[in-house]
Amino acid sequence: MHAIERMSAAGDRPGRIARLALAAAVAASSAPAFSQAPAPADPPISAWVMGTTVYRGKSKGQRYILHASVIVPGNPQNPGGAAAFGVDDAGNVTFIGRTEYQPTQSLSTVRRKFETPKPPMTGEQAPRYLMVCSWPVDDAHKANGAVTTGFGERDDSATSISKDGTLQESLNVKWTSVPSARAKGKFSKTDYCGEVARTGKSSAPLWLLPGKET
């Protein structure tokens, strides 16, 4: 009798294994799925150039300004510094300018007046890519934390040029935020942001000519 029971138990073992496997599969399929946390988004930037070349009249000359900002994650309210760099289609990196100190770091901005060697400026003279950097500073305006960077690409579809006869010509250029993977490598020759944060100077040549104060 015991021998028969043992034989029956042994004969049913494959069936029990199959039932256990099926139960485990059902339990796994009904268990809540844990989705992978999305990668943090790259800091967005906002950047544009606006300006006018005047050919006649009392205001004859150039008036161009570049504005570039990066939104720092976490909305930090501590003071900060900022810098901006550009790279053209040939891969040449240029230093656009810096802000030594601003009261809050959350929206770090660089504004610079500039002129072209030969007016008027065209959209193609503007950098293809921008890198805008931000860092926290102490009371002495010295960098004392990690650098945040955001990147943008020139949006040629948004470039506009308007002419007022032969009197003046106005230009508007914009950049659109892009993932760091698209543009970061174009600025990888040197730690441009860290260099300016530490020393206040850049080894990259200045982009175009400093504009006159008006």
PDB file of C-alpha atoms in Angstrom:
ATOM      1  CA  MET A   1       0.000   0.000   0.000  1.00  0.00           C
ATOM      2  CA  HIS A   2       2.732   2.403   1.016  1.00  0.00           C
ATOM      3  CA  ALA A   3       4.601   1.477  -2.124  1.00  0.00           C
ATOM      4  CA  ILE A   4       1.564   2.352  -4.224  1.00  0.00           C
ATOM      5  CA  GLU A   5       1.199   5.733  -2.419  1.00  0.00           C
ATOM      6  CA  ARG A   6       4.850   6.486  -3.018  1.00  0.00           C
ATOM      7  CA  MET A   7       4.486   5.611  -6.686  1.00  0.00           C
ATOM      8  CA  SER A   8       1.398   7.818  -6.975  1.00  0.00           C
ATOM      9  CA  ALA A   9       3.173  10.727  -5.303  1.00  0.00           C
ATOM     10  CA  ALA A  10       6.192  10.300  -7.529  1.00  0.00           C
ATOM     11  CA  GLY A  11       4.021  10.050 -10.611  1.00  0.00           C
ATOM     12  CA  ASP A  12       2.190  13.265  -9.730  1.00  0.00           C
ATOM     13  CA  ARG A  13       5.390  15.264  -9.070  1.00  0.00           C
ATOM     14  CA  PRO A  14       5.634  16.700 -12.636  1.00  0.00           C
ATOM     15  CA  GLY A  15       2.040  17.849 -12.373  1.00  0.00           C
ATOM     16  CA  ARG A  16       2.656  19.572  -9.040  1.00  0.00           C
ATOM     17  CA  ILE A  17       5.749  21.303 -10.431  1.00  0.00           C
ATOM     18  CA  ALA A  18       3.751  22.536 -13.423  1.00  0.00           C
ATOM     19  CA  ARG A  19       0.960  23.839 -11.168  1.00  0.00           C
ATOM     20  CA  LEU A  20       3.460  25.664  -8.950  1.00  0.00           C
ATOM     21  CA  ALA A  21       5.139  27.223 -11.974  1.00  0.00           C
ATOM     22  CA  LEU A  22       1.780  28.370 -13.324  1.00  0.00           C
ATOM     23  CA  ALA A  23       0.823  29.910  -9.988  1.00  0.00           C
ATOM     24  CA  ALA A  24       4.133  31.776  -9.830  1.00  0.00           C
ATOM     25  CA  ALA A  25       3.649  33.113 -13.344  1.00  0.00           C
ATOM     26  CA  VAL A  26       0.132  34.312 -12.528  1.00  0.00           C
ATOM     27  CA  ALA A  27       1.370  36.020  -9.357  1.00  0.00           C
ATOM     28  CA  ALA A  28       4.174  37.744 -11.253  1.00  0.00           C
ATOM     29  CA  SER A  29       1.828  38.987 -13.960  1.00  0.00           C
ATOM     30  CA  SER A  30      -0.566  40.444 -11.387  1.00  0.00           C
ATOM     31  CA  ALA A  31       2.163  42.106  -9.313  1.00  0.00           C
ATOM     32  CA  PRO A  32       2.383  45.884  -9.696  1.00  0.00           C
ATOM     33  CA  ALA A  33       4.976  46.988 -12.242  1.00  0.00           C
ATOM     34  CA  PHE A  34       7.676  49.375 -11.041  1.00  0.00           C
ATOM     35  CA  SER A  35       8.397  51.853 -13.836  1.00  0.00           C
ATOM     36  CA  GLN A  36      11.891  53.229 -14.222  1.00  0.00           C
ATOM     37  CA  ALA A  37      12.233  56.819 -13.076  1.00  0.00           C
ATOM     38  CA  PRO A  38      12.661  59.161 -16.064  1.00  0.00           C
ATOM     39  CA  ALA A  39      16.057  60.730 -16.517  1.00  0.00           C
ATOM     40  CA  PRO A  40      16.201  64.331 -15.344  1.00  0.00           C
ATOM     41  CA  ALA A  41      15.631  66.828 -18.132  1.00  0.00           C
ATOM     42  CA  ASP A  42      18.467  69.065 -19.262  1.00  0.00           C
ATOM     43  CA  PRO A  43      18.241  72.645 -17.967  1.00  0.00           C
ATOM     44  CA  PRO A  44      16.373  74.719 -20.575  1.00  0.00           C
ATOM     45  CA  ILE A  45      17.779  77.936 -21.972  1.00  0.00           C
ATOM     46  CA  SER A  46      16.285  81.052 -23.504  1.00  0.00           C
ATOM     47  CA  ALA A  47      18.417  83.053 -25.918  1.00  0.00           C
ATOM     48  CA  TRP A  48      18.039  85.689 -28.601  1.00  0.00           C
ATOM     49  CA  VAL A  49      19.805  88.455 -30.491  1.00  0.00           C
ATOM     50  CA  MET A  50      18.066  91.660 -31.430  1.00  0.00           C
ATOM     51  CA  GLY A  51      19.520  94.707 -33.070  1.00  0.00           C
ATOM     52  CA  THR A  52      19.578  97.282 -35.783  1.00  0.00           C
ATOM     53  CA  THR A  53      22.053  98.778 -38.192  1.00  0.00           C
ATOM     54  CA  VAL A  54      21.197 102.397 -38.992  1.00  0.00           C
ATOM     55  CA  TYR A  55      22.650 103.767 -42.215  1.00  0.00           C
ATOM     56  CA  ARG A  56      21.492 107.374 -42.052  1.00  0.00           C
ATOM     57  CA  GLY A  57      20.540 109.976 -39.498  1.00  0.00           C
ATOM     58  CA  LYS A  58      21.766 110.915 -36.040  1.00  0.00           C
ATOM     59  CA  SER A  59      21.695 107.294 -34.799  1.00  0.00           C
ATOM     60  CA  LYS A  60      23.992 105.970 -37.525  1.00  0.00           C
ATOM     61  CA  GLY A  61      25.788 102.822 -36.317  1.00  0.00           C
ATOM     62  CA  GLN A  62      24.988  99.450 -34.796  1.00  0.00           C
ATOM     63  CA  ARG A  63      22.922  98.512 -31.767  1.00  0.00           C
ATOM     64  CA  TYR A  64      22.928  94.768 -31.116  1.00  0.00           C
ATOM     65  CA  ILE A  65      22.338  92.881 -27.882  1.00  0.00           C
ATOM     66  CA  LEU A  66      22.451  89.178 -27.015  1.00  0.00           C
ATOM     67  CA  HIS A  67      20.423  87.780 -24.128  1.00  0.00           C
ATOM     68  CA  ALA A  68      21.022  84.209 -22.893  1.00  0.00           C
ATOM     69  CA  SER A  69      19.543  82.568 -19.791  1.00  0.00           C
ATOM     70  CA  VAL A  70      19.550  79.104 -18.234  1.00  0.00           C
ATOM     71  CA  ILE A  71      16.910  77.921 -15.766  1.00  0.00           C
ATOM     72  CA  VAL A  72      18.732  76.249 -12.867  1.00  0.00           C
ATOM     73  CA  PRO A  73      16.939  73.163 -11.466  1.00  0.00           C
ATOM     74  CA  GLY A  74      15.609  73.453  -7.942  1.00  0.00           C
ATOM     75  CA  ASN A  75      14.941  77.191  -8.214  1.00  0.00           C
ATOM     76  CA  PRO A  76      17.948  78.155  -6.021  1.00  0.00           C
ATOM     77  CA  GLN A  77      17.607  81.555  -4.355  1.00  0.00           C
ATOM     78  CA  ASN A  78      21.294  81.998  -3.532  1.00  0.00           C
ATOM     79  CA  PRO A  79      23.447  84.457  -5.532  1.00  0.00           C
ATOM     80  CA  GLY A  80      25.037  83.168  -8.712  1.00  0.00           C
ATOM     81  CA  GLY A  81      27.269  83.901 -11.675  1.00  0.00           C
ATOM     82  CA  ALA A  82      26.819  83.032 -15.333  1.00  0.00           C
ATOM     83  CA  ALA A  83      28.632  82.790 -18.656  1.00  0.00           C
ATOM     84  CA  ALA A  84      27.745  82.029 -22.265  1.00  0.00           C
ATOM     85  CA  PHE A  85      29.697  80.495 -25.129  1.00  0.00           C
ATOM     86  CA  GLY A  86      28.973  79.874 -28.796  1.00  0.00           C
ATOM     87  CA  VAL A  87      30.255  77.535 -31.476  1.00  0.00           C
ATOM     88  CA  ASP A  88      29.952  78.094 -35.221  1.00  0.00           C
ATOM     89  CA  ASP A  89      29.468  75.574 -38.019  1.00  0.00           C
ATOM     90  CA  ALA A  90      33.244  75.171 -38.321  1.00  0.00           C
ATOM     91  CA  GLY A  91      33.524  74.133 -34.660  1.00  0.00           C
ATOM     92  CA  ASN A  92      35.140  77.343 -33.395  1.00  0.00           C
ATOM     93  CA  VAL A  93      34.218  78.111 -29.779  1.00  0.00           C
ATOM     94  CA  THR A  94      33.901  81.760 -28.751  1.00  0.00           C
ATOM     95  CA  PHE A  95      33.294  83.501 -25.436  1.00  0.00           C
ATOM     96  CA  ILE A  96      30.120  85.569 -25.506  1.00  0.00           C
ATOM     97  CA  GLY A  97      30.227  87.089 -22.042  1.00  0.00           C
ATOM     98  CA  ARG A  98      29.654  86.591 -18.323  1.00  0.00           C
ATOM     99  CA  THR A  99      27.716  87.925 -15.378  1.00  0.00           C
ATOM    100  CA  GLU A 100      29.898  88.108 -12.282  1.00  0.00           C
ATOM    101  CA  TYR A 101      27.042  88.362  -9.807  1.00  0.00           C
ATOM    102  CA  GLN A 102      23.273  88.316  -9.701  1.00  0.00           C
ATOM    103  CA  PRO A 103      21.103  88.175  -6.552  1.00  0.00           C
ATOM    104  CA  THR A 104      19.426  84.836  -7.337  1.00  0.00           C
ATOM    105  CA  GLN A 105      20.821  81.948  -9.347  1.00  0.00           C
ATOM    106  CA  SER A 106      17.517  80.404 -10.427  1.00  0.00           C
ATOM    107  CA  LEU A 107      17.409  82.252 -13.765  1.00  0.00           C
ATOM    108  CA  SER A 108      21.030  82.961 -14.646  1.00  0.00           C
ATOM    109  CA  THR A 109      21.396  85.482 -17.439  1.00  0.00           C
ATOM    110  CA  VAL A 110      24.125  86.922 -19.624  1.00  0.00           C
ATOM    111  CA  ARG A 111      23.422  90.124 -21.578  1.00  0.00           C
ATOM    112  CA  ARG A 112      25.953  91.667 -23.899  1.00  0.00           C
ATOM    113  CA  LYS A 113      26.028  94.542 -26.356  1.00  0.00           C
ATOM    114  CA  PHE A 114      28.169  93.920 -29.405  1.00  0.00           C
ATOM    115  CA  GLU A 115      29.004  95.081 -32.906  1.00  0.00           C
ATOM    116  CA  THR A 116      30.018  93.352 -36.121  1.00  0.00           C
ATOM    117  CA  PRO A 117      33.241  94.177 -37.996  1.00  0.00           C
ATOM    118  CA  LYS A 118      31.170  95.005 -41.053  1.00  0.00           C
ATOM    119  CA  PRO A 119      27.454  95.728 -40.618  1.00  0.00           C
ATOM    120  CA  PRO A 120      24.801  94.614 -40.986  1.00  0.00           C
ATOM    121  CA  MET A 121      24.821  91.414 -38.983  1.00  0.00           C
ATOM    122  CA  THR A 122      23.286  88.320 -40.581  1.00  0.00           C
ATOM    123  CA  GLY A 123      21.791  85.255 -38.949  1.00  0.00           C
ATOM    124  CA  GLU A 124      24.702  83.131 -40.164  1.00  0.00           C
ATOM    125  CA  GLN A 125      27.114  85.236 -38.101  1.00  0.00           C
ATOM    126  CA  ALA A 126      25.368  84.104 -34.930  1.00  0.00           C
ATOM    127  CA  PRO A 127      26.667  80.922 -33.246  1.00  0.00           C
ATOM    128  CA  ARG A 128      25.073  77.666 -34.321  1.00  0.00           C
ATOM    129  CA  TYR A 129      25.058  76.361 -30.736  1.00  0.00           C
ATOM    130  CA  LEU A 130      25.074  78.109 -27.370  1.00  0.00           C
ATOM    131  CA  MET A 131      26.187  76.879 -23.981  1.00  0.00           C
ATOM    132  CA  VAL A 132      24.924  78.865 -20.987  1.00  0.00           C
ATOM    133  CA  CYS A 133      26.515  78.170 -17.594  1.00  0.00           C
ATOM    134  CA  SER A 134      25.549  79.046 -14.034  1.00  0.00           C
ATOM    135  CA  TRP A 135      27.170  78.550 -10.626  1.00  0.00           C
ATOM    136  CA  PRO A 136      26.532  79.658  -7.045  1.00  0.00           C
ATOM    137  CA  VAL A 137      28.770  82.374  -5.584  1.00  0.00           C
ATOM    138  CA  ASP A 138      29.615  83.533  -2.072  1.00  0.00           C
ATOM    139  CA  ASP A 139      29.591  87.052  -0.650  1.00  0.00           C
ATOM    140  CA  ALA A 140      32.938  87.742  -2.340  1.00  0.00           C
ATOM    141  CA  HIS A 141      31.460  86.735  -5.724  1.00  0.00           C
ATOM    142  CA  LYS A 142      33.623  83.581  -5.792  1.00  0.00           C
ATOM    143  CA  ALA A 143      32.225  80.340  -7.203  1.00  0.00           C
ATOM    144  CA  ASN A 144      31.426  77.900  -4.409  1.00  0.00           C
ATOM    145  CA  GLY A 145      29.412  75.078  -5.967  1.00  0.00           C
ATOM    146  CA  ALA A 146      28.643  72.935  -8.981  1.00  0.00           C
ATOM    147  CA  VAL A 147      28.230  74.421 -12.455  1.00  0.00           C
ATOM    148  CA  THR A 148      24.893  73.994 -14.269  1.00  0.00           C
ATOM    149  CA  THR A 149      24.888  74.057 -18.076  1.00  0.00           C
ATOM    150  CA  GLY A 150      22.158  74.278 -20.690  1.00  0.00           C
ATOM    151  CA  PHE A 151      22.444  74.150 -24.474  1.00  0.00           C
ATOM    152  CA  GLY A 152      20.614  75.694 -27.408  1.00  0.00           C
ATOM    153  CA  GLU A 153      20.669  75.486 -31.191  1.00  0.00           C
ATOM    154  CA  ARG A 154      20.021  78.416 -33.522  1.00  0.00           C
ATOM    155  CA  ASP A 155      16.519  78.245 -34.946  1.00  0.00           C
ATOM    156  CA  ASP A 156      16.951  79.516 -38.488  1.00  0.00           C
ATOM    157  CA  SER A 157      13.214  79.247 -39.114  1.00  0.00           C
ATOM    158  CA  ALA A 158      12.702  81.947 -36.467  1.00  0.00           C
ATOM    159  CA  THR A 159      15.338  84.349 -37.832  1.00  0.00           C
ATOM    160  CA  SER A 160      13.792  87.526 -39.150  1.00  0.00           C
ATOM    161  CA  ILE A 161      15.297  90.493 -40.996  1.00  0.00           C
ATOM    162  CA  SER A 162      13.365  93.665 -41.712  1.00  0.00           C
ATOM    163  CA  LYS A 163      14.491  96.659 -43.757  1.00  0.00           C
ATOM    164  CA  ASP A 164      13.258 100.214 -43.646  1.00  0.00           C
ATOM    165  CA  GLY A 165      14.184 101.285 -47.154  1.00  0.00           C
ATOM    166  CA  THR A 166      17.813 102.343 -47.175  1.00  0.00           C
ATOM    167  CA  LEU A 167      17.709 103.791 -43.655  1.00  0.00           C
ATOM    168  CA  GLN A 168      18.069 100.778 -41.381  1.00  0.00           C
ATOM    169  CA  GLU A 169      18.012  96.991 -41.135  1.00  0.00           C
ATOM    170  CA  SER A 170      16.858  95.021 -38.093  1.00  0.00           C
ATOM    171  CA  LEU A 171      17.661  91.444 -37.112  1.00  0.00           C
ATOM    172  CA  ASN A 172      16.109  88.946 -34.711  1.00  0.00           C
ATOM    173  CA  VAL A 173      17.768  85.566 -34.021  1.00  0.00           C
ATOM    174  CA  LYS A 174      16.573  82.903 -31.579  1.00  0.00           C
ATOM    175  CA  TRP A 175      17.966  79.690 -30.096  1.00  0.00           C
ATOM    176  CA  THR A 176      15.945  76.662 -29.004  1.00  0.00           C
ATOM    177  CA  SER A 177      16.884  74.391 -26.098  1.00  0.00           C
ATOM    178  CA  VAL A 178      18.380  71.044 -27.133  1.00  0.00           C
ATOM    179  CA  PRO A 179      19.492  67.961 -25.153  1.00  0.00           C
ATOM    180  CA  SER A 180      23.054  68.131 -23.892  1.00  0.00           C
ATOM    181  CA  ALA A 181      23.884  65.021 -25.938  1.00  0.00           C
ATOM    182  CA  ARG A 182      23.344  67.062 -29.115  1.00  0.00           C
ATOM    183  CA  ALA A 183      25.693  69.941 -28.295  1.00  0.00           C
ATOM    184  CA  LYS A 184      27.883  69.208 -25.270  1.00  0.00           C
ATOM    185  CA  GLY A 185      30.629  67.523 -27.276  1.00  0.00           C
ATOM    186  CA  LYS A 186      31.124  70.662 -29.362  1.00  0.00           C
ATOM    187  CA  PHE A 187      32.353  72.453 -26.224  1.00  0.00           C
ATOM    188  CA  SER A 188      34.415  69.576 -24.823  1.00  0.00           C
ATOM    189  CA  LYS A 189      37.906  70.786 -25.758  1.00  0.00           C
ATOM    190  CA  THR A 190      38.207  72.751 -22.500  1.00  0.00           C
ATOM    191  CA  ASP A 191      36.182  73.144 -19.318  1.00  0.00           C
ATOM    192  CA  TYR A 192      35.029  76.548 -20.523  1.00  0.00           C
ATOM    193  CA  CYS A 193      32.396  77.062 -17.837  1.00  0.00           C
ATOM    194  CA  GLY A 194      34.635  75.967 -14.971  1.00  0.00           C
ATOM    195  CA  GLU A 195      37.440  78.179 -16.259  1.00  0.00           C
ATOM    196  CA  VAL A 196      35.296  81.327 -16.133  1.00  0.00           C
ATOM    197  CA  ALA A 197      33.729  80.345 -12.807  1.00  0.00           C
ATOM    198  CA  ARG A 198      37.180  79.954 -11.214  1.00  0.00           C
ATOM    199  CA  THR A 199      39.107  82.798 -12.846  1.00  0.00           C
ATOM    200  CA  GLY A 200      36.576  85.195 -14.333  1.00  0.00           C
ATOM    201  CA  LYS A 201      38.343  84.848 -17.695  1.00  0.00           C
ATOM    202  CA  SER A 202      38.101  82.587 -20.727  1.00  0.00           C
ATOM    203  CA  SER A 203      40.731  81.122 -23.007  1.00  0.00           C
ATOM    204  CA  ALA A 204      38.175  81.204 -25.841  1.00  0.00           C
ATOM    205  CA  PRO A 205      38.322  84.287 -28.083  1.00  0.00           C
ATOM    206  CA  LEU A 206      35.660  86.951 -27.636  1.00  0.00           C
ATOM    207  CA  TRP A 207      32.750  86.721 -30.053  1.00  0.00           C
ATOM    208  CA  LEU A 208      32.596  89.841 -32.229  1.00  0.00           C
ATOM    209  CA  LEU A 209      33.325  93.339 -30.927  1.00  0.00           C
ATOM    210  CA  PRO A 210      32.162  94.893 -27.646  1.00  0.00           C
ATOM    211  CA  GLY A 211      29.223  97.176 -28.246  1.00  0.00           C
ATOM    212  CA  LYS A 212      29.260 100.846 -27.379  1.00  0.00           C
ATOM    213  CA  GLU A 213      27.256 101.989 -24.385  1.00  0.00           C
ATOM    214  CA  THR A 214      24.179 103.991 -25.343  1.00  0.00           C
TER     215      THR A 214
END
